[in-house]
Amino acid sequence: MSTPQLDVYGFPAADPKATSASPFTTKIECLLRLAGLPYRMHVVTNPGKTPRGKLPYLEDGTMTVSDSEHIVAHLKAARGVDLDVSLTPLERAQSHALQRMIEERLYWIIVYSRWIDPANDGAVYEQFFGSLPPVLRGLIYRSALKTTKAALHHQGLGRHTADEIYAFAARDLEAISQTLGDKPFLFGDAPTLADVVAFASLTNMLRPDFKTALRGLVEVRPNLVAYETRMGALYEDGASIRSSSQ
């Protein structure tokens, strides 16, 4: 019996070598590329029509898996993908803590920097909604902005000032920088799942299409800039295993 096709549904990227503006979509694409698992990418612009109302999600044969963390667990169980196989129990615990910091706080700071920070006024509108018909673009954008503001407020980050929010980011980025040190990757000479998660956020912070204070906070840490470039080269090297549904 042949192995089922892997189909990934996520926010779009301009081309196979580019990263998605969604850290979580980038995370899954990067993991599949490092694992050498061919996949087909499906561009989705309306997460409201997905199985759980969020992106990315994965179809592996007849099985549908939503949420990037569940996708990682599925790929480990069903396809044997485990970038952390060489880590010690202590390193696995440290990796888990790093991932939670990045995905549960830094992610929301990325969201704030794009949607709320006045420096990015109009960037989200063009990046995420520019391809929609003009009659729908403004309506959907305003609805999404209202939802995003509410989510940031309920999460707690939206209750802080901009200076406080970017101070949080600086501390988190310094933690990643100190963990990395002068090593090629966070836990040594080979990339692990923590590297996939860190790269997905760092490359989004360094995107030139969003004017954000986060970019400067990364750029003052040269080891993070070099690290993002190193991971980016691995990501681009895996572009050939991605096919497109379009």
JSON list of C-alpha atoms in Angstrom, two decimals:
[
{"chain": "A", "resi": 1, "resn": "MET", "atom": "CA", "xyz": [0.00, 0.00, 0.00]},
{"chain": "A", "resi": 2, "resn": "SER", "atom": "CA", "xyz": [1.40, 3.39, -0.98]},
{"chain": "A", "resi": 3, "resn": "THR", "atom": "CA", "xyz": [1.97, 6.13, 1.59]},
{"chain": "A", "resi": 4, "resn": "PRO", "atom": "CA", "xyz": [-0.80, 8.77, 1.47]},
{"chain": "A", "resi": 5, "resn": "GLN", "atom": "CA", "xyz": [-0.09, 12.24, 0.12]},
{"chain": "A", "resi": 6, "resn": "LEU", "atom": "CA", "xyz": [0.50, 14.93, 2.74]},
{"chain": "A", "resi": 7, "resn": "ASP", "atom": "CA", "xyz": [-1.59, 18.04, 2.11]},
{"chain": "A", "resi": 8, "resn": "VAL", "atom": "CA", "xyz": [-0.92, 21.22, 4.09]},
{"chain": "A", "resi": 9, "resn": "TYR", "atom": "CA", "xyz": [-3.47, 24.02, 4.20]},
{"chain": "A", "resi": 10, "resn": "GLY", "atom": "CA", "xyz": [-2.16, 27.39, 5.33]},
{"chain": "A", "resi": 11, "resn": "PHE", "atom": "CA", "xyz": [-1.73, 31.09, 4.74]},
{"chain": "A", "resi": 12, "resn": "PRO", "atom": "CA", "xyz": [-0.02, 31.83, 1.43]},
{"chain": "A", "resi": 13, "resn": "ALA", "atom": "CA", "xyz": [3.62, 32.48, 0.64]},
{"chain": "A", "resi": 14, "resn": "ALA", "atom": "CA", "xyz": [4.71, 34.25, -2.52]},
{"chain": "A", "resi": 15, "resn": "ASP", "atom": "CA", "xyz": [6.69, 31.27, -3.83]},
{"chain": "A", "resi": 16, "resn": "PRO", "atom": "CA", "xyz": [7.98, 27.90, -2.57]},
{"chain": "A", "resi": 17, "resn": "LYS", "atom": "CA", "xyz": [11.23, 29.43, -1.28]},
{"chain": "A", "resi": 18, "resn": "ALA", "atom": "CA", "xyz": [9.45, 32.20, 0.63]},
{"chain": "A", "resi": 19, "resn": "THR", "atom": "CA", "xyz": [8.04, 31.81, 4.12]},
{"chain": "A", "resi": 20, "resn": "SER", "atom": "CA", "xyz": [4.40, 32.34, 4.99]},
{"chain": "A", "resi": 21, "resn": "ALA", "atom": "CA", "xyz": [3.41, 35.43, 6.96]},
{"chain": "A", "resi": 22, "resn": "SER", "atom": "CA", "xyz": [2.01, 32.93, 9.47]},
{"chain": "A", "resi": 23, "resn": "PRO", "atom": "CA", "xyz": [4.67, 31.56, 11.85]},
{"chain": "A", "resi": 24, "resn": "PHE", "atom": "CA", "xyz": [2.61, 28.41, 12.35]},
{"chain": "A", "resi": 25, "resn": "THR", "atom": "CA", "xyz": [2.31, 27.67, 8.62]},
{"chain": "A", "resi": 26, "resn": "THR", "atom": "CA", "xyz": [6.05, 28.32, 8.25]},
{"chain": "A", "resi": 27, "resn": "LYS", "atom": "CA", "xyz": [6.70, 25.98, 11.20]},
{"chain": "A", "resi": 28, "resn": "ILE", "atom": "CA", "xyz": [4.96, 23.03, 9.54]},
{"chain": "A", "resi": 29, "resn": "GLU", "atom": "CA", "xyz": [6.50, 23.67, 6.13]},
{"chain": "A", "resi": 30, "resn": "CYS", "atom": "CA", "xyz": [9.96, 23.92, 7.70]},
{"chain": "A", "resi": 31, "resn": "LEU", "atom": "CA", "xyz": [9.47, 20.70, 9.68]},
{"chain": "A", "resi": 32, "resn": "LEU", "atom": "CA", "xyz": [8.38, 18.78, 6.59]},
{"chain": "A", "resi": 33, "resn": "ARG", "atom": "CA", "xyz": [11.32, 20.12, 4.58]},
{"chain": "A", "resi": 34, "resn": "LEU", "atom": "CA", "xyz": [13.88, 19.23, 7.25]},
{"chain": "A", "resi": 35, "resn": "ALA", "atom": "CA", "xyz": [12.32, 15.76, 7.49]},
{"chain": "A", "resi": 36, "resn": "GLY", "atom": "CA", "xyz": [12.41, 15.38, 3.71]},
{"chain": "A", "resi": 37, "resn": "LEU", "atom": "CA", "xyz": [8.69, 14.59, 3.46]},
{"chain": "A", "resi": 38, "resn": "PRO", "atom": "CA", "xyz": [7.13, 15.76, 0.17]},
{"chain": "A", "resi": 39, "resn": "TYR", "atom": "CA", "xyz": [3.88, 17.66, 0.59]},
{"chain": "A", "resi": 40, "resn": "ARG", "atom": "CA", "xyz": [1.33, 19.59, -1.40]},
{"chain": "A", "resi": 41, "resn": "MET", "atom": "CA", "xyz": [0.57, 23.15, -0.30]},
{"chain": "A", "resi": 42, "resn": "HIS", "atom": "CA", "xyz": [-2.95, 24.55, -0.46]},
{"chain": "A", "resi": 43, "resn": "VAL", "atom": "CA", "xyz": [-3.37, 28.29, -0.04]},
{"chain": "A", "resi": 44, "resn": "VAL", "atom": "CA", "xyz": [-6.22, 29.28, 2.28]},
{"chain": "A", "resi": 45, "resn": "THR", "atom": "CA", "xyz": [-7.09, 32.91, 3.00]},
{"chain": "A", "resi": 46, "resn": "ASN", "atom": "CA", "xyz": [-10.20, 32.39, 5.14]},
{"chain": "A", "resi": 47, "resn": "PRO", "atom": "CA", "xyz": [-9.52, 30.28, 8.26]},
{"chain": "A", "resi": 48, "resn": "GLY", "atom": "CA", "xyz": [-13.19, 30.52, 9.16]},
{"chain": "A", "resi": 49, "resn": "LYS", "atom": "CA", "xyz": [-13.91, 27.84, 6.57]},
{"chain": "A", "resi": 50, "resn": "THR", "atom": "CA", "xyz": [-11.37, 25.35, 7.97]},
{"chain": "A", "resi": 51, "resn": "PRO", "atom": "CA", "xyz": [-12.23, 22.35, 10.20]},
{"chain": "A", "resi": 52, "resn": "ARG", "atom": "CA", "xyz": [-11.44, 24.17, 13.46]},
{"chain": "A", "resi": 53, "resn": "GLY", "atom": "CA", "xyz": [-11.42, 27.74, 12.24]},
{"chain": "A", "resi": 54, "resn": "LYS", "atom": "CA", "xyz": [-7.62, 27.99, 12.29]},
{"chain": "A", "resi": 55, "resn": "LEU", "atom": "CA", "xyz": [-4.56, 27.40, 10.13]},
{"chain": "A", "resi": 56, "resn": "PRO", "atom": "CA", "xyz": [-2.56, 25.42, 9.32]},
{"chain": "A", "resi": 57, "resn": "TYR", "atom": "CA", "xyz": [-4.14, 22.01, 9.13]},
{"chain": "A", "resi": 58, "resn": "LEU", "atom": "CA", "xyz": [-2.88, 18.78, 7.60]},
{"chain": "A", "resi": 59, "resn": "GLU", "atom": "CA", "xyz": [-4.55, 16.03, 5.62]},
{"chain": "A", "resi": 60, "resn": "ASP", "atom": "CA", "xyz": [-2.74, 12.70, 5.76]},
{"chain": "A", "resi": 61, "resn": "GLY", "atom": "CA", "xyz": [-4.82, 10.32, 3.71]},
{"chain": "A", "resi": 62, "resn": "THR", "atom": "CA", "xyz": [-8.24, 10.20, 5.37]},
{"chain": "A", "resi": 63, "resn": "MET", "atom": "CA", "xyz": [-7.03, 11.89, 8.57]},
{"chain": "A", "resi": 64, "resn": "THR", "atom": "CA", "xyz": [-7.34, 15.63, 9.15]},
{"chain": "A", "resi": 65, "resn": "VAL", "atom": "CA", "xyz": [-5.18, 17.22, 11.86]},
{"chain": "A", "resi": 66, "resn": "SER", "atom": "CA", "xyz": [-5.63, 20.83, 12.99]},
{"chain": "A", "resi": 67, "resn": "ASP", "atom": "CA", "xyz": [-3.25, 22.99, 15.07]},
{"chain": "A", "resi": 68, "resn": "SER", "atom": "CA", "xyz": [0.49, 22.97, 14.47]},
{"chain": "A", "resi": 69, "resn": "GLU", "atom": "CA", "xyz": [1.28, 21.24, 17.77]},
{"chain": "A", "resi": 70, "resn": "HIS", "atom": "CA", "xyz": [-1.10, 18.40, 16.95]},
{"chain": "A", "resi": 71, "resn": "ILE", "atom": "CA", "xyz": [0.38, 18.19, 13.45]},
{"chain": "A", "resi": 72, "resn": "VAL", "atom": "CA", "xyz": [3.88, 17.81, 14.94]},
{"chain": "A", "resi": 73, "resn": "ALA", "atom": "CA", "xyz": [2.63, 15.01, 17.21]},
{"chain": "A", "resi": 74, "resn": "HIS", "atom": "CA", "xyz": [0.88, 13.29, 14.31]},
{"chain": "A", "resi": 75, "resn": "LEU", "atom": "CA", "xyz": [3.96, 13.43, 12.08]},
{"chain": "A", "resi": 76, "resn": "LYS", "atom": "CA", "xyz": [6.02, 11.90, 14.88]},
{"chain": "A", "resi": 77, "resn": "ALA", "atom": "CA", "xyz": [3.55, 9.07, 15.49]},
{"chain": "A", "resi": 78, "resn": "ALA", "atom": "CA", "xyz": [2.54, 8.36, 11.89]},
{"chain": "A", "resi": 79, "resn": "ARG", "atom": "CA", "xyz": [5.65, 9.30, 9.91]},
{"chain": "A", "resi": 80, "resn": "GLY", "atom": "CA", "xyz": [8.48, 8.94, 12.43]},
{"chain": "A", "resi": 81, "resn": "VAL", "atom": "CA", "xyz": [9.44, 12.63, 12.31]},
{"chain": "A", "resi": 82, "resn": "ASP", "atom": "CA", "xyz": [11.40, 13.46, 15.48]},
{"chain": "A", "resi": 83, "resn": "LEU", "atom": "CA", "xyz": [14.03, 16.19, 15.23]},
{"chain": "A", "resi": 84, "resn": "ASP", "atom": "CA", "xyz": [14.57, 15.90, 18.99]},
{"chain": "A", "resi": 85, "resn": "VAL", "atom": "CA", "xyz": [15.67, 12.28, 18.99]},
{"chain": "A", "resi": 86, "resn": "SER", "atom": "CA", "xyz": [19.22, 13.15, 20.13]},
{"chain": "A", "resi": 87, "resn": "LEU", "atom": "CA", "xyz": [18.18, 15.51, 22.95]},
{"chain": "A", "resi": 88, "resn": "THR", "atom": "CA", "xyz": [18.56, 14.58, 26.60]},
{"chain": "A", "resi": 89, "resn": "PRO", "atom": "CA", "xyz": [15.50, 14.74, 28.90]},
{"chain": "A", "resi": 90, "resn": "LEU", "atom": "CA", "xyz": [16.78, 18.08, 30.26]},
{"chain": "A", "resi": 91, "resn": "GLU", "atom": "CA", "xyz": [17.25, 19.48, 26.76]},
{"chain": "A", "resi": 92, "resn": "ARG", "atom": "CA", "xyz": [13.75, 18.34, 25.80]},
{"chain": "A", "resi": 93, "resn": "ALA", "atom": "CA", "xyz": [12.37, 20.22, 28.80]},
{"chain": "A", "resi": 94, "resn": "GLN", "atom": "CA", "xyz": [14.35, 23.34, 27.89]},
{"chain": "A", "resi": 95, "resn": "SER", "atom": "CA", "xyz": [13.18, 23.02, 24.28]},
{"chain": "A", "resi": 96, "resn": "HIS", "atom": "CA", "xyz": [9.56, 22.78, 25.41]},
{"chain": "A", "resi": 97, "resn": "ALA", "atom": "CA", "xyz": [9.92, 25.92, 27.54]},
{"chain": "A", "resi": 98, "resn": "LEU", "atom": "CA", "xyz": [11.49, 27.86, 24.65]},
{"chain": "A", "resi": 99, "resn": "GLN", "atom": "CA", "xyz": [8.74, 26.81, 22.28]},
{"chain": "A", "resi": 100, "resn": "ARG", "atom": "CA", "xyz": [6.01, 27.87, 24.70]},
{"chain": "A", "resi": 101, "resn": "MET", "atom": "CA", "xyz": [7.67, 31.27, 25.20]},
{"chain": "A", "resi": 102, "resn": "ILE", "atom": "CA", "xyz": [7.89, 31.81, 21.45]},
{"chain": "A", "resi": 103, "resn": "GLU", "atom": "CA", "xyz": [4.43, 30.57, 20.54]},
{"chain": "A", "resi": 104, "resn": "GLU", "atom": "CA", "xyz": [2.48, 31.84, 23.54]},
{"chain": "A", "resi": 105, "resn": "ARG", "atom": "CA", "xyz": [4.03, 35.30, 23.95]},
{"chain": "A", "resi": 106, "resn": "LEU", "atom": "CA", "xyz": [6.33, 36.31, 21.09]},
{"chain": "A", "resi": 107, "resn": "TYR", "atom": "CA", "xyz": [3.66, 35.24, 18.62]},
{"chain": "A", "resi": 108, "resn": "TRP", "atom": "CA", "xyz": [1.16, 37.65, 20.15]},
{"chain": "A", "resi": 109, "resn": "ILE", "atom": "CA", "xyz": [3.74, 40.43, 20.01]},
{"chain": "A", "resi": 110, "resn": "ILE", "atom": "CA", "xyz": [4.12, 39.75, 16.28]},
{"chain": "A", "resi": 111, "resn": "VAL", "atom": "CA", "xyz": [0.34, 40.04, 15.98]},
{"chain": "A", "resi": 112, "resn": "TYR", "atom": "CA", "xyz": [0.36, 43.32, 17.92]},
{"chain": "A", "resi": 113, "resn": "SER", "atom": "CA", "xyz": [3.22, 44.74, 15.84]},
{"chain": "A", "resi": 114, "resn": "ARG", "atom": "CA", "xyz": [1.36, 44.04, 12.60]},
{"chain": "A", "resi": 115, "resn": "TRP", "atom": "CA", "xyz": [-2.22, 44.88, 13.45]},
{"chain": "A", "resi": 116, "resn": "ILE", "atom": "CA", "xyz": [-2.03, 47.54, 16.16]},
{"chain": "A", "resi": 117, "resn": "ASP", "atom": "CA", "xyz": [1.33, 49.34, 15.90]},
{"chain": "A", "resi": 118, "resn": "PRO", "atom": "CA", "xyz": [0.73, 52.54, 13.86]},
{"chain": "A", "resi": 119, "resn": "ALA", "atom": "CA", "xyz": [4.07, 52.00, 12.08]},
{"chain": "A", "resi": 120, "resn": "ASN", "atom": "CA", "xyz": [2.40, 49.19, 10.14]},
{"chain": "A", "resi": 121, "resn": "ASP", "atom": "CA", "xyz": [-0.73, 51.10, 9.24]},
{"chain": "A", "resi": 122, "resn": "GLY", "atom": "CA", "xyz": [-2.02, 49.62, 5.99]},
{"chain": "A", "resi": 123, "resn": "ALA", "atom": "CA", "xyz": [0.54, 46.79, 5.74]},
{"chain": "A", "resi": 124, "resn": "VAL", "atom": "CA", "xyz": [-1.81, 44.07, 7.01]},
{"chain": "A", "resi": 125, "resn": "TYR", "atom": "CA", "xyz": [-4.57, 45.40, 4.79]},
{"chain": "A", "resi": 126, "resn": "GLU", "atom": "CA", "xyz": [-2.42, 44.98, 1.69]},
{"chain": "A", "resi": 127, "resn": "GLN", "atom": "CA", "xyz": [-0.64, 41.76, 2.68]},
{"chain": "A", "resi": 128, "resn": "PHE", "atom": "CA", "xyz": [-3.63, 39.76, 3.90]},
{"chain": "A", "resi": 129, "resn": "PHE", "atom": "CA", "xyz": [-6.58, 41.30, 2.09]},
{"chain": "A", "resi": 130, "resn": "GLY", "atom": "CA", "xyz": [-5.15, 42.91, -1.04]},
{"chain": "A", "resi": 131, "resn": "SER", "atom": "CA", "xyz": [-6.22, 40.04, -3.28]},
{"chain": "A", "resi": 132, "resn": "LEU", "atom": "CA", "xyz": [-9.88, 40.24, -2.25]},
{"chain": "A", "resi": 133, "resn": "PRO", "atom": "CA", "xyz": [-12.48, 42.04, -4.36]},
{"chain": "A", "resi": 134, "resn": "PRO", "atom": "CA", "xyz": [-12.54, 45.74, -3.39]},
{"chain": "A", "resi": 135, "resn": "VAL", "atom": "CA", "xyz": [-16.17, 45.54, -2.30]},
{"chain": "A", "resi": 136, "resn": "LEU", "atom": "CA", "xyz": [-15.26, 42.91, 0.33]},
{"chain": "A", "resi": 137, "resn": "ARG", "atom": "CA", "xyz": [-11.75, 43.99, 1.28]},
{"chain": "A", "resi": 138, "resn": "GLY", "atom": "CA", "xyz": [-12.58, 46.79, 3.69]},
{"chain": "A", "resi": 139, "resn": "LEU", "atom": "CA", "xyz": [-15.48, 44.95, 5.30]},
{"chain": "A", "resi": 140, "resn": "ILE", "atom": "CA", "xyz": [-13.48, 41.79, 6.01]},
{"chain": "A", "resi": 141, "resn": "TYR", "atom": "CA", "xyz": [-10.44, 43.77, 7.16]},
{"chain": "A", "resi": 142, "resn": "ARG", "atom": "CA", "xyz": [-12.45, 45.80, 9.68]},
{"chain": "A", "resi": 143, "resn": "SER", "atom": "CA", "xyz": [-14.07, 42.65, 11.03]},
{"chain": "A", "resi": 144, "resn": "ALA", "atom": "CA", "xyz": [-10.68, 40.91, 11.34]},
{"chain": "A", "resi": 145, "resn": "LEU", "atom": "CA", "xyz": [-9.15, 43.95, 13.03]},
{"chain": "A", "resi": 146, "resn": "LYS", "atom": "CA", "xyz": [-11.95, 44.05, 15.60]},
{"chain": "A", "resi": 147, "resn": "THR", "atom": "CA", "xyz": [-11.51, 40.33, 16.31]},
{"chain": "A", "resi": 148, "resn": "THR", "atom": "CA", "xyz": [-7.72, 40.71, 16.61]},
{"chain": "A", "resi": 149, "resn": "LYS", "atom": "CA", "xyz": [-7.98, 43.62, 19.04]},
{"chain": "A", "resi": 150, "resn": "ALA", "atom": "CA", "xyz": [-10.40, 41.62, 21.19]},
{"chain": "A", "resi": 151, "resn": "ALA", "atom": "CA", "xyz": [-8.11, 38.57, 21.14]},
{"chain": "A", "resi": 152, "resn": "LEU", "atom": "CA", "xyz": [-5.10, 40.65, 22.20]},
{"chain": "A", "resi": 153, "resn": "HIS", "atom": "CA", "xyz": [-7.11, 42.20, 25.03]},
{"chain": "A", "resi": 154, "resn": "HIS", "atom": "CA", "xyz": [-8.40, 38.85, 26.29]},
{"chain": "A", "resi": 155, "resn": "GLN", "atom": "CA", "xyz": [-4.93, 37.30, 25.99]},
{"chain": "A", "resi": 156, "resn": "GLY", "atom": "CA", "xyz": [-3.63, 40.14, 28.16]},
{"chain": "A", "resi": 157, "resn": "LEU", "atom": "CA", "xyz": [-0.94, 41.61, 25.92]},
{"chain": "A", "resi": 158, "resn": "GLY", "atom": "CA", "xyz": [-3.30, 44.21, 24.50]},
{"chain": "A", "resi": 159, "resn": "ARG", "atom": "CA", "xyz": [-3.69, 45.78, 27.96]},
{"chain": "A", "resi": 160, "resn": "HIS", "atom": "CA", "xyz": [-0.06, 46.98, 27.95]},
{"chain": "A", "resi": 161, "resn": "THR", "atom": "CA", "xyz": [1.61, 49.99, 26.36]},
{"chain": "A", "resi": 162, "resn": "ALA", "atom": "CA", "xyz": [3.72, 49.64, 23.23]},
{"chain": "A", "resi": 163, "resn": "ASP", "atom": "CA", "xyz": [6.92, 50.22, 25.22]},
{"chain": "A", "resi": 164, "resn": "GLU", "atom": "CA", "xyz": [5.98, 47.49, 27.68]},
{"chain": "A", "resi": 165, "resn": "ILE", "atom": "CA", "xyz": [5.11, 45.06, 24.89]},
{"chain": "A", "resi": 166, "resn": "TYR", "atom": "CA", "xyz": [8.39, 45.56, 23.04]},
{"chain": "A", "resi": 167, "resn": "ALA", "atom": "CA", "xyz": [10.28, 45.26, 26.34]},
{"chain": "A", "resi": 168, "resn": "PHE", "atom": "CA", "xyz": [8.69, 41.82, 26.72]},
{"chain": "A", "resi": 169, "resn": "ALA", "atom": "CA", "xyz": [9.91, 40.98, 23.21]},
{"chain": "A", "resi": 170, "resn": "ALA", "atom": "CA", "xyz": [13.45, 42.15, 23.97]},
{"chain": "A", "resi": 171, "resn": "ARG", "atom": "CA", "xyz": [13.66, 39.86, 27.00]},
{"chain": "A", "resi": 172, "resn": "ASP", "atom": "CA", "xyz": [12.33, 36.88, 25.05]},
{"chain": "A", "resi": 173, "resn": "LEU", "atom": "CA", "xyz": [14.70, 37.48, 22.14]},
{"chain": "A", "resi": 174, "resn": "GLU", "atom": "CA", "xyz": [17.62, 37.81, 24.54]},
{"chain": "A", "resi": 175, "resn": "ALA", "atom": "CA", "xyz": [16.67, 34.44, 26.05]},
{"chain": "A", "resi": 176, "resn": "ILE", "atom": "CA", "xyz": [16.82, 32.86, 22.58]},
{"chain": "A", "resi": 177, "resn": "SER", "atom": "CA", "xyz": [20.09, 34.64, 21.80]},
{"chain": "A", "resi": 178, "resn": "GLN", "atom": "CA", "xyz": [21.73, 33.48, 25.04]},
{"chain": "A", "resi": 179, "resn": "THR", "atom": "CA", "xyz": [20.51, 29.91, 24.50]},
{"chain": "A", "resi": 180, "resn": "LEU", "atom": "CA", "xyz": [21.94, 29.93, 20.98]},
{"chain": "A", "resi": 181, "resn": "GLY", "atom": "CA", "xyz": [25.28, 31.51, 21.89]},
{"chain": "A", "resi": 182, "resn": "ASP", "atom": "CA", "xyz": [27.84, 30.65, 19.22]},
{"chain": "A", "resi": 183, "resn": "LYS", "atom": "CA", "xyz": [26.33, 27.26, 18.37]},
{"chain": "A", "resi": 184, "resn": "PRO", "atom": "CA", "xyz": [24.97, 26.61, 14.87]},
{"chain": "A", "resi": 185, "resn": "PHE", "atom": "CA", "xyz": [21.59, 25.66, 16.34]},
{"chain": "A", "resi": 186, "resn": "LEU", "atom": "CA", "xyz": [19.88, 25.99, 19.70]},
{"chain": "A", "resi": 187, "resn": "PHE", "atom": "CA", "xyz": [20.97, 22.59, 21.01]},
{"chain": "A", "resi": 188, "resn": "GLY", "atom": "CA", "xyz": [24.11, 21.92, 19.03]},
{"chain": "A", "resi": 189, "resn": "ASP", "atom": "CA", "xyz": [25.14, 21.02, 15.50]},
{"chain": "A", "resi": 190, "resn": "ALA", "atom": "CA", "xyz": [21.76, 19.89, 14.13]},
{"chain": "A", "resi": 191, "resn": "PRO", "atom": "CA", "xyz": [18.37, 21.63, 14.03]},
{"chain": "A", "resi": 192, "resn": "THR", "atom": "CA", "xyz": [15.66, 20.46, 16.41]},
{"chain": "A", "resi": 193, "resn": "LEU", "atom": "CA", "xyz": [11.97, 21.28, 16.76]},
{"chain": "A", "resi": 194, "resn": "ALA", "atom": "CA", "xyz": [12.86, 24.35, 18.84]},
{"chain": "A", "resi": 195, "resn": "ASP", "atom": "CA", "xyz": [14.89, 25.65, 15.89]},
{"chain": "A", "resi": 196, "resn": "VAL", "atom": "CA", "xyz": [11.90, 25.17, 13.58]},
{"chain": "A", "resi": 197, "resn": "VAL", "atom": "CA", "xyz": [9.69, 27.15, 15.97]},
{"chain": "A", "resi": 198, "resn": "ALA", "atom": "CA", "xyz": [12.30, 29.88, 16.54]},
{"chain": "A", "resi": 199, "resn": "PHE", "atom": "CA", "xyz": [13.00, 30.26, 12.82]},
{"chain": "A", "resi": 200, "resn": "ALA", "atom": "CA", "xyz": [9.30, 30.54, 11.98]},
{"chain": "A", "resi": 201, "resn": "SER", "atom": "CA", "xyz": [8.97, 33.56, 14.28]},
{"chain": "A", "resi": 202, "resn": "LEU", "atom": "CA", "xyz": [12.36, 35.18, 13.64]},
{"chain": "A", "resi": 203, "resn": "THR", "atom": "CA", "xyz": [11.95, 35.11, 9.87]},
{"chain": "A", "resi": 204, "resn": "ASN", "atom": "CA", "xyz": [8.56, 36.76, 10.27]},
{"chain": "A", "resi": 205, "resn": "MET", "atom": "CA", "xyz": [10.04, 39.47, 12.49]},
{"chain": "A", "resi": 206, "resn": "LEU", "atom": "CA", "xyz": [12.64, 40.20, 9.81]},
{"chain": "A", "resi": 207, "resn": "ARG", "atom": "CA", "xyz": [10.16, 40.39, 6.92]},
{"chain": "A", "resi": 208, "resn": "PRO", "atom": "CA", "xyz": [10.73, 43.62, 4.96]},
{"chain": "A", "resi": 209, "resn": "ASP", "atom": "CA", "xyz": [7.02, 44.02, 4.16]},
{"chain": "A", "resi": 210, "resn": "PHE", "atom": "CA", "xyz": [6.14, 44.82, 7.79]},
{"chain": "A", "resi": 211, "resn": "LYS", "atom": "CA", "xyz": [7.66, 47.88, 9.49]},
{"chain": "A", "resi": 212, "resn": "THR", "atom": "CA", "xyz": [8.03, 46.74, 13.05]},
{"chain": "A", "resi": 213, "resn": "ALA", "atom": "CA", "xyz": [10.17, 47.42, 16.10]},
{"chain": "A", "resi": 214, "resn": "LEU", "atom": "CA", "xyz": [10.66, 43.67, 16.32]},
{"chain": "A", "resi": 215, "resn": "ARG", "atom": "CA", "xyz": [12.97, 43.75, 13.31]},
{"chain": "A", "resi": 216, "resn": "GLY", "atom": "CA", "xyz": [15.32, 46.11, 15.12]},
{"chain": "A", "resi": 217, "resn": "LEU", "atom": "CA", "xyz": [15.24, 44.00, 18.27]},
{"chain": "A", "resi": 218, "resn": "VAL", "atom": "CA", "xyz": [16.42, 41.00, 16.25]},
{"chain": "A", "resi": 219, "resn": "GLU", "atom": "CA", "xyz": [19.01, 42.93, 14.25]},
{"chain": "A", "resi": 220, "resn": "VAL", "atom": "CA", "xyz": [20.86, 44.15, 17.38]},
{"chain": "A", "resi": 221, "resn": "ARG", "atom": "CA", "xyz": [21.56, 40.48, 18.17]},
{"chain": "A", "resi": 222, "resn": "PRO", "atom": "CA", "xyz": [23.95, 39.38, 15.39]},
{"chain": "A", "resi": 223, "resn": "ASN", "atom": "CA", "xyz": [23.86, 35.71, 16.34]},
{"chain": "A", "resi": 224, "resn": "LEU", "atom": "CA", "xyz": [20.07, 35.66, 15.77]},
{"chain": "A", "resi": 225, "resn": "VAL", "atom": "CA", "xyz": [20.43, 37.30, 12.36]},
{"chain": "A", "resi": 226, "resn": "ALA", "atom": "CA", "xyz": [23.07, 34.77, 11.29]},
{"chain": "A", "resi": 227, "resn": "TYR", "atom": "CA", "xyz": [20.95, 31.96, 12.74]},
{"chain": "A", "resi": 228, "resn": "GLU", "atom": "CA", "xyz": [17.86, 33.04, 10.80]},
{"chain": "A", "resi": 229, "resn": "THR", "atom": "CA", "xyz": [19.95, 33.12, 7.62]},
{"chain": "A", "resi": 230, "resn": "ARG", "atom": "CA", "xyz": [21.31, 29.64, 8.35]},
{"chain": "A", "resi": 231, "resn": "MET", "atom": "CA", "xyz": [17.86, 28.19, 8.99]},
{"chain": "A", "resi": 232, "resn": "GLY", "atom": "CA", "xyz": [16.50, 30.06, 5.97]},
{"chain": "A", "resi": 233, "resn": "ALA", "atom": "CA", "xyz": [19.05, 28.35, 3.73]},
{"chain": "A", "resi": 234, "resn": "LEU", "atom": "CA", "xyz": [17.88, 24.95, 4.98]},
{"chain": "A", "resi": 235, "resn": "TYR", "atom": "CA", "xyz": [14.28, 26.00, 4.38]},
{"chain": "A", "resi": 236, "resn": "GLU", "atom": "CA", "xyz": [15.03, 27.09, 0.81]},
{"chain": "A", "resi": 237, "resn": "ASP", "atom": "CA", "xyz": [16.97, 23.88, 0.15]},
{"chain": "A", "resi": 238, "resn": "GLY", "atom": "CA", "xyz": [13.77, 21.94, 0.85]},
{"chain": "A", "resi": 239, "resn": "ALA", "atom": "CA", "xyz": [11.62, 23.92, -1.58]},
{"chain": "A", "resi": 240, "resn": "SER", "atom": "CA", "xyz": [11.76, 21.18, -4.21]},
{"chain": "A", "resi": 241, "resn": "ILE", "atom": "CA", "xyz": [9.70, 18.75, -2.10]},
{"chain": "A", "resi": 242, "resn": "ARG", "atom": "CA", "xyz": [6.75, 21.17, -2.02]},
{"chain": "A", "resi": 243, "resn": "SER", "atom": "CA", "xyz": [4.17, 21.04, -4.77]},
{"chain": "A", "resi": 244, "resn": "SER", "atom": "CA", "xyz": [1.23, 23.37, -5.17]},
{"chain": "A", "resi": 245, "resn": "SER", "atom": "CA", "xyz": [-2.47, 22.70, -5.50]},
{"chain": "A", "resi": 246, "resn": "GLN", "atom": "CA", "xyz": [-2.75, 25.67, -7.84]}
]
